[in-house]
mmCIF file of C-alpha atoms and ligand atoms in Angstrom:
data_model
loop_
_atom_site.group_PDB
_atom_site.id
_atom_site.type_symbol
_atom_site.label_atom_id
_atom_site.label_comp_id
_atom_site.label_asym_id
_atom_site.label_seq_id
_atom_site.Cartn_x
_atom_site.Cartn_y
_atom_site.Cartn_z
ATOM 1 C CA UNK A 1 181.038 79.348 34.705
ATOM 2 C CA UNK A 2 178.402 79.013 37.587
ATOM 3 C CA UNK A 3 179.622 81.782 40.176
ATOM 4 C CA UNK A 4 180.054 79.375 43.499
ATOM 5 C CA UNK A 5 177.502 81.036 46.584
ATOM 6 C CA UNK A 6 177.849 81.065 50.141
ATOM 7 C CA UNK A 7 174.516 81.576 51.968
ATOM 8 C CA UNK A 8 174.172 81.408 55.353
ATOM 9 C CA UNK A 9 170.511 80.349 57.511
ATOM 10 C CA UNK A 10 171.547 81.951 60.253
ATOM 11 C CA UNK A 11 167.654 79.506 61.483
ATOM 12 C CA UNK A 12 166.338 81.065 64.984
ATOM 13 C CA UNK A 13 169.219 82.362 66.482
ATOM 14 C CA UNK A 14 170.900 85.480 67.672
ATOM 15 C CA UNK A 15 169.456 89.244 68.365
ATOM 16 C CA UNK A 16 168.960 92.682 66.899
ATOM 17 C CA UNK A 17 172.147 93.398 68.243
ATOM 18 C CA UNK A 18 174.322 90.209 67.354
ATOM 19 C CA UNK A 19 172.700 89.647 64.036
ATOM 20 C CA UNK A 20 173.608 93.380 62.952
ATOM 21 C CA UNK A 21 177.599 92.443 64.347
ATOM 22 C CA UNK A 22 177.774 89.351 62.348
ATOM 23 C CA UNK A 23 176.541 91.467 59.806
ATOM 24 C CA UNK A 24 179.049 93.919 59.852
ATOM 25 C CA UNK A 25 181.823 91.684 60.254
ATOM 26 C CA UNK A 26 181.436 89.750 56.752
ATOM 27 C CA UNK A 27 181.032 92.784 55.430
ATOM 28 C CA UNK A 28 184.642 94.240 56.910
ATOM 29 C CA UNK A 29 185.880 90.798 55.575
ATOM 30 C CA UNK A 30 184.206 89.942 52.455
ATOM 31 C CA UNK A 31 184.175 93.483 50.753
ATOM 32 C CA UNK A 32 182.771 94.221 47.432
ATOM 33 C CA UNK A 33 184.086 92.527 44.982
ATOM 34 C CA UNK A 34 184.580 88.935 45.668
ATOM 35 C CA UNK A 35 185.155 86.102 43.295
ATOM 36 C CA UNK A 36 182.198 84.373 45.188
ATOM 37 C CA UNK A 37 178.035 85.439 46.340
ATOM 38 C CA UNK A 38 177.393 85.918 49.591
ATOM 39 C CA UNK A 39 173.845 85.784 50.977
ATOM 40 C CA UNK A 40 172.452 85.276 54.561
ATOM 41 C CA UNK A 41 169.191 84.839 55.607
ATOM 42 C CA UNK A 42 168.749 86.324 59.296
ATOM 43 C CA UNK A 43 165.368 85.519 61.038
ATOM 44 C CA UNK A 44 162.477 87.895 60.386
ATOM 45 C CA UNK A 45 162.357 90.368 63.236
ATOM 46 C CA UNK A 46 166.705 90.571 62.463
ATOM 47 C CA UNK A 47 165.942 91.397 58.754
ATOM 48 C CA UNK A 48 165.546 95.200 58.972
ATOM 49 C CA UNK A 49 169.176 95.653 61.398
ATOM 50 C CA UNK A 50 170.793 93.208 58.670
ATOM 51 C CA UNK A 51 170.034 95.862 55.679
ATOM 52 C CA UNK A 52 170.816 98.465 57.042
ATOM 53 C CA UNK A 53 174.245 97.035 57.612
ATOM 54 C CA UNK A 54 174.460 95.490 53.971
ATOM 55 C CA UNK A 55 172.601 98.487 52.129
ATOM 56 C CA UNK A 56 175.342 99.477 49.055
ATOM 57 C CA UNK A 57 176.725 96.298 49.704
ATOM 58 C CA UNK A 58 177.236 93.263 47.407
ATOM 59 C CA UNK A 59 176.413 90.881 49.840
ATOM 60 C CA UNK A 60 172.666 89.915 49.737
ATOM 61 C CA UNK A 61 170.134 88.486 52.495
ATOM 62 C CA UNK A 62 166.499 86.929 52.395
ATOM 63 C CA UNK A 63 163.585 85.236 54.255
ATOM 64 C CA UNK A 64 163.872 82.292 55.689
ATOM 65 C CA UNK A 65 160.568 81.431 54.621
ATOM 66 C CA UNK A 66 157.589 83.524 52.740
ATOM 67 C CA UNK A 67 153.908 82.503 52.346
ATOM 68 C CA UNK A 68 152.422 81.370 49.395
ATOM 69 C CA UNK A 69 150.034 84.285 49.406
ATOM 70 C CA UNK A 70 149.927 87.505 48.007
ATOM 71 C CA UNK A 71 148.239 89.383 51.598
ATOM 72 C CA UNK A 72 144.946 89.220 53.406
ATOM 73 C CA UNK A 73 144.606 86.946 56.897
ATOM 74 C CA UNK A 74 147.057 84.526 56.793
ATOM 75 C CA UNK A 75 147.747 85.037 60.496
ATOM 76 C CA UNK A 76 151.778 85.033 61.499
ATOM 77 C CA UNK A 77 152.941 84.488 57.840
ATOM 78 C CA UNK A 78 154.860 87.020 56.271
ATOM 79 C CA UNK A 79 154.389 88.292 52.244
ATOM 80 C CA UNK A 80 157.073 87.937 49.574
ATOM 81 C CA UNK A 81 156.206 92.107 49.061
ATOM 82 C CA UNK A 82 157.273 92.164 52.664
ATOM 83 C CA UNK A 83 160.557 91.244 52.192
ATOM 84 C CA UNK A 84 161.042 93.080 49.465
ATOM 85 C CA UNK A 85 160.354 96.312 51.153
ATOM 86 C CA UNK A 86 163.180 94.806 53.285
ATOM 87 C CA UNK A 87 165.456 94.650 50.445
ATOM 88 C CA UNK A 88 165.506 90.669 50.292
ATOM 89 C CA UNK A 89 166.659 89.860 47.001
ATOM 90 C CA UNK A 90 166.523 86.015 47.889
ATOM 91 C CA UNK A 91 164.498 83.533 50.270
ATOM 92 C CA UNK A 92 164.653 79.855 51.291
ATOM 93 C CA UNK A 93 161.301 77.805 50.250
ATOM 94 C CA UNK A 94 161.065 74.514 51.742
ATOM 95 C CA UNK A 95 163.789 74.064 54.353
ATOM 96 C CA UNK A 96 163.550 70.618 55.818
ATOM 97 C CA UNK A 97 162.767 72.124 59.252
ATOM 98 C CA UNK A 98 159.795 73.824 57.553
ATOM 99 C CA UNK A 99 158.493 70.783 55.933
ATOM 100 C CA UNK A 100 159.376 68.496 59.532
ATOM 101 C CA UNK A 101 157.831 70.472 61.511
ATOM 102 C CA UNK A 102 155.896 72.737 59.753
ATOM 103 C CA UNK A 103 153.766 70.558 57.601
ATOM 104 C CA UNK A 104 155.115 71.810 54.414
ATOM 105 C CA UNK A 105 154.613 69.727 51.434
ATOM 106 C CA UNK A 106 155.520 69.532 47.702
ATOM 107 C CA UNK A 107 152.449 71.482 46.799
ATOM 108 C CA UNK A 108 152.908 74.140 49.229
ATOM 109 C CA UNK A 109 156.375 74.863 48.646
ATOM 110 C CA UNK A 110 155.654 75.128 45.108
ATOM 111 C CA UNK A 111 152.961 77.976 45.384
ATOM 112 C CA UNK A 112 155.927 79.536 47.897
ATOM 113 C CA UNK A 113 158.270 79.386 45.319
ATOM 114 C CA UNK A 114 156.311 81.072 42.495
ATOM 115 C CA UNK A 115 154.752 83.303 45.077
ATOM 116 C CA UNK A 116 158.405 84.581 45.764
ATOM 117 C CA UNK A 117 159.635 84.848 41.843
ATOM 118 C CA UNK A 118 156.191 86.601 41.150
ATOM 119 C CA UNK A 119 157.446 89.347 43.489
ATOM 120 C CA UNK A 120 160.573 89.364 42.311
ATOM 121 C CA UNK A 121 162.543 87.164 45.000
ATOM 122 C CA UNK A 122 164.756 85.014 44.191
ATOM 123 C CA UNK A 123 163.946 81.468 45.759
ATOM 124 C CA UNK A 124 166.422 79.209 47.044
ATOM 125 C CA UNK A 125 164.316 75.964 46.871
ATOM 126 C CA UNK A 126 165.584 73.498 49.406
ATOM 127 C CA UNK A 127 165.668 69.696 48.860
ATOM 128 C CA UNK A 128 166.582 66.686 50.393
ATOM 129 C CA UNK A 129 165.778 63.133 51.943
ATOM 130 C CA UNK A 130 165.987 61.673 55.345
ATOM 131 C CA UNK A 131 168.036 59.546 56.540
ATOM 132 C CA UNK A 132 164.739 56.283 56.581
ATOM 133 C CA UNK A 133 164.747 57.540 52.617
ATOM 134 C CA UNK A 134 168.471 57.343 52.020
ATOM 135 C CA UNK A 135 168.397 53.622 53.432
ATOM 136 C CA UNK A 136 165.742 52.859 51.206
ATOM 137 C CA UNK A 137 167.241 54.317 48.483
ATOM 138 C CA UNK A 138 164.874 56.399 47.871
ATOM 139 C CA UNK A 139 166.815 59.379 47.463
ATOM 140 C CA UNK A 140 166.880 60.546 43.603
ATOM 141 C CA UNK A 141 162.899 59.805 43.770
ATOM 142 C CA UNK A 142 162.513 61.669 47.105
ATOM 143 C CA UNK A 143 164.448 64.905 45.851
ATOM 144 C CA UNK A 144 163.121 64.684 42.194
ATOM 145 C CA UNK A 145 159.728 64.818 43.469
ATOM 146 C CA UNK A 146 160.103 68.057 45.230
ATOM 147 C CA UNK A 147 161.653 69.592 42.209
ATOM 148 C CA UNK A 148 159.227 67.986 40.199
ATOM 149 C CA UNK A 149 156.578 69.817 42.008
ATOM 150 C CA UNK A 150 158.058 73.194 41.207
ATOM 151 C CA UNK A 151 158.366 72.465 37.763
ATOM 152 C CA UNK A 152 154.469 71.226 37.201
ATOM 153 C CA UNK A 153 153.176 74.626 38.954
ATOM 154 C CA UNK A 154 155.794 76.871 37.453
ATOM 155 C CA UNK A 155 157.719 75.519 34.537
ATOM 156 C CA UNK A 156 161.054 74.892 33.938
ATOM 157 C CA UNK A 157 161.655 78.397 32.630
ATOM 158 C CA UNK A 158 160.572 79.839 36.028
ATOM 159 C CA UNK A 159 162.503 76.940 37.937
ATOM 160 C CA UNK A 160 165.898 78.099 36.291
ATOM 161 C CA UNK A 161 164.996 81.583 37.708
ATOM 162 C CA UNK A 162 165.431 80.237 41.094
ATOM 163 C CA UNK A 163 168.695 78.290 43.131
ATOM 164 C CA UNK A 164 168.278 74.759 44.450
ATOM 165 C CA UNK A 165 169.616 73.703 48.132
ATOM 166 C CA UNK A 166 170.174 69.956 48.228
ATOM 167 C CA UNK A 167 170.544 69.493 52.098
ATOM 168 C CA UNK A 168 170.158 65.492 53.001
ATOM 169 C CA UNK A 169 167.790 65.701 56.517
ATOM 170 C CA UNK A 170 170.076 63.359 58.038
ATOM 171 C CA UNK A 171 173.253 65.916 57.681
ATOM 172 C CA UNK A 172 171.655 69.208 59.046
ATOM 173 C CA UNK A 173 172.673 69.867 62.473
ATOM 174 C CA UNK A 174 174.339 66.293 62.811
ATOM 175 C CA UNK A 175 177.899 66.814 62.158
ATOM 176 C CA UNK A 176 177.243 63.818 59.388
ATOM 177 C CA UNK A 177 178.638 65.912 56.596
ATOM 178 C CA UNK A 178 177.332 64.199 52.930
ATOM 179 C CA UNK A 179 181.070 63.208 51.536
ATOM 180 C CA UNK A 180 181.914 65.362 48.697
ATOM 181 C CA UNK A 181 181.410 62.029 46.269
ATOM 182 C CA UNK A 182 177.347 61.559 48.125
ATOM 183 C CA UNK A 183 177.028 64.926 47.481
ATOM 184 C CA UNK A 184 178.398 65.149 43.865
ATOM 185 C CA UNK A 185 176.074 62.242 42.563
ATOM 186 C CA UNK A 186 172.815 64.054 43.978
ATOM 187 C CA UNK A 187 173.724 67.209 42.326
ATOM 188 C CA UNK A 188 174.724 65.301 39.148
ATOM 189 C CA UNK A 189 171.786 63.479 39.311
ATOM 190 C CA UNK A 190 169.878 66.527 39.780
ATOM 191 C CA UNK A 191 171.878 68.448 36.816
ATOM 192 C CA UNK A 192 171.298 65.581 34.667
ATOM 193 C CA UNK A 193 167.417 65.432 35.477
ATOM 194 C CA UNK A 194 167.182 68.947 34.935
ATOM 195 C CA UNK A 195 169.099 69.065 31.456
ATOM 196 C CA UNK A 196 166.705 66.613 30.273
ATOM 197 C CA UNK A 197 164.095 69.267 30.546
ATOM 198 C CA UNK A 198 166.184 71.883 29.566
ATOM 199 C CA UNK A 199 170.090 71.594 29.301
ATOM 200 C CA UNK A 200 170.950 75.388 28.968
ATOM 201 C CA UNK A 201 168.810 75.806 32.010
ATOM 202 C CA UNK A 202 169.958 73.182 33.896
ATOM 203 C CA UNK A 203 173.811 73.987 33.223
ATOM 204 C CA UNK A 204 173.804 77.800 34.248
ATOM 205 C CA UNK A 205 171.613 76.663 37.882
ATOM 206 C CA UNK A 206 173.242 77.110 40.761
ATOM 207 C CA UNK A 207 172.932 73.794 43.001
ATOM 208 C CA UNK A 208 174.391 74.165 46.860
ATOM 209 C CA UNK A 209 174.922 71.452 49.051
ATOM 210 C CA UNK A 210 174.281 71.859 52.932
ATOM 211 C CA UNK A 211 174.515 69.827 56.192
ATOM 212 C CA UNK A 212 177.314 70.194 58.794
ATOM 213 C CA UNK A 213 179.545 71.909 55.986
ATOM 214 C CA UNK A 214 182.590 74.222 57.730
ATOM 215 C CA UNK A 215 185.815 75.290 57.334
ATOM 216 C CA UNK A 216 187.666 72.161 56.485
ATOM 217 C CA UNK A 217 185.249 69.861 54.320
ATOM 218 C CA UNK A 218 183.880 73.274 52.109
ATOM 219 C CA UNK A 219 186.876 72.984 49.594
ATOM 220 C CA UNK A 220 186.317 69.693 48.983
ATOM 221 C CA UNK A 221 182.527 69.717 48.706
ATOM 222 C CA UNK A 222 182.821 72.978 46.560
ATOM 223 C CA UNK A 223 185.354 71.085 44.564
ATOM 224 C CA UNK A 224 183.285 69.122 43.178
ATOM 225 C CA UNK A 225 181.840 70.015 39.916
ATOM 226 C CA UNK A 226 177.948 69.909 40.143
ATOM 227 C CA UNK A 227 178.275 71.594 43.420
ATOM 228 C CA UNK A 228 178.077 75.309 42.995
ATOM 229 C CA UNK A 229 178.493 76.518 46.714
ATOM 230 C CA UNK A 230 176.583 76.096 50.182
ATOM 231 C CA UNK A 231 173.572 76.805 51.972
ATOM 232 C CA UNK A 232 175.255 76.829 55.604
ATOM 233 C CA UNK A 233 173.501 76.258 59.132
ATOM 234 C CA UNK A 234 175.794 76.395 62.227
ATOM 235 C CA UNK A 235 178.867 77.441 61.168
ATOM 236 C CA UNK A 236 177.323 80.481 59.565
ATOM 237 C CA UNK A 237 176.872 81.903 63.176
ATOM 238 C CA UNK A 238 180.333 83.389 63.637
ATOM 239 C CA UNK A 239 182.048 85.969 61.670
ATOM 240 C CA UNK A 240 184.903 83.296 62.096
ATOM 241 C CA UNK A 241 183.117 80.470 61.373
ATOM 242 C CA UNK A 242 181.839 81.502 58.127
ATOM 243 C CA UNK A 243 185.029 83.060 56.782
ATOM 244 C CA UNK A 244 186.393 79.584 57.125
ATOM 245 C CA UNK A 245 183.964 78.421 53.943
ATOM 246 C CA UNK A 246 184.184 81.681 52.499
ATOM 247 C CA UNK A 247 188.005 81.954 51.945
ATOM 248 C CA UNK A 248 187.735 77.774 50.488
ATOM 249 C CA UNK A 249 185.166 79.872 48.131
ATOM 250 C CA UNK A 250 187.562 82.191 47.510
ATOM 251 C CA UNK A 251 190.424 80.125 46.502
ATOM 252 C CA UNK A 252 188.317 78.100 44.547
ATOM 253 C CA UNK A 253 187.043 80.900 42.414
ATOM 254 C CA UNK A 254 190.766 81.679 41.713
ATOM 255 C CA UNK A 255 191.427 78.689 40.867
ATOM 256 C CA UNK A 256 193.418 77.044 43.949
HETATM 257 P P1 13P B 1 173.958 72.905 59.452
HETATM 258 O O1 13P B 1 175.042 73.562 58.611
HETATM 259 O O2 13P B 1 173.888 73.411 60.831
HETATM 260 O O3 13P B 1 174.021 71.416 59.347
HETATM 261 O O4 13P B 1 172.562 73.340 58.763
HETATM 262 C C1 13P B 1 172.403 73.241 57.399
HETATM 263 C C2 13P B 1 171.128 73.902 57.027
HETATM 264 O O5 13P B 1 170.055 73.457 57.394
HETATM 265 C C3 13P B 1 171.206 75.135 56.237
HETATM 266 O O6 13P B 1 169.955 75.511 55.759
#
């Protein structure tokens, strides 16, 4: 059975000093141990205050973003090797926000992705069509074609190495949560896509869902069975907040 992960992108928020309390309090709640993965992904500069919190710990945390090169001058970007002298184990390629508004496409998220596995990062790729798309129903096409780009630069092999995010544009940050059922037949599209490459692969990945999830819609959306956890925005922000979705993890890994 795919082990169901919480990650939160705690996006550009916080301080040294709140990031490393929100730190320590999942820690005091989670524990080692639990049924379910916990990652978070604090901004840059919040990174280094984060692991030393989580150090020993089970829970993980990662990069909101890497660059697609190895070092040299690349101006303001930070190196996969970077974070891994952080301790990142993980790091989100291809956010929406990143592609919005920072001209990310296809190709370039691709090169992040096996930039970040290279180094020995595991990349969260994140997915997902706006709201215009949707409409048009051009979703499957929209979010095939990102993964699609992955797999032509790195292979499905390398893809399966990695996690997928599907987060629909028009759910982030809205309070327009995807029902569980819209968010079910994206990720069993997605499975189903993926298992025609390779069905092994594409039944141990882990697919999470994200856009306004919380407290009370994460046990249904986690419920589902394509949907393998969450890649959380807002409601990752508070120690409270994020316990919410953890404990629906919880019970769901123990079968409640
Ligand atoms: P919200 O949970 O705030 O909608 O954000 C989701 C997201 O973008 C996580 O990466």
């Amino acid at each position: 059975m795919r082990k169901l992960l919480v990650a939160g992108n705690w996006k550009m928020n916080g301080s040294i000093e709140s990031a490393k309390a929100l730190a320590a309090g999942l820690l005091n709640e989670v524990g080692d141990g639990a049924s379910y993965d916990v990652a978070v992904f604090p901004p840059f500069v919040h990174i280094p205050a984060v692991a030393a919190q989580l150090q020993n710990s089970d829970l993980m945390w990662g990069g909101q973003n890497v660059s697609a090169h190895k070092r040299g001058a690349f101006t303001s970007e930070v190196s996969a090797e970077m974070l891994l002298e952080l301790g990142c184990q993980m790091v989100l390629v291809g956010h929406s926000e990143c592609r919005e508004y920072g001209g990310e496409n296809n190709q370039l998220v691709a090169l992040k992705f096996k930039q970040a596995l290279a180094t020995g990062l595991l990349p969260v790729l994140c997915v997902g069509e706006t709201l215009a798309q949707r409409e048009a129903d051009e979703t499957e096409s929209v979010v095939w074609s990102q993964i699609q780009a992955v797999i032509d630069l790195v292979g499905m092999e390398s893809l399966g190495q990695g996690v997928i995010a599907y987060e629909p544009v028009w759910a982030i940050g809205t309070g327009l949560t995807a029902t569980a059922e819209q968010a079910q037949q994206v990720h069993q599209f997605i499975r189903s896509h993926l298992s025609e490459n390779d069905d092994i692969i594409a039944r141990r990945m882990r697919l999470l869902y994200g856009g306004s999830c919380n407290g009370s819609n994460a046990h249904a959306l986690f419920s589902m069975p394509d949907v393998d956890g969450g890649l959380i925005g807002g409601a990752s922000l508070t120690v409270t907040d994020f316990m919410a979705i953890c404990q629906q993890a919880d019970a769901l890994s123990n079968g409640e």
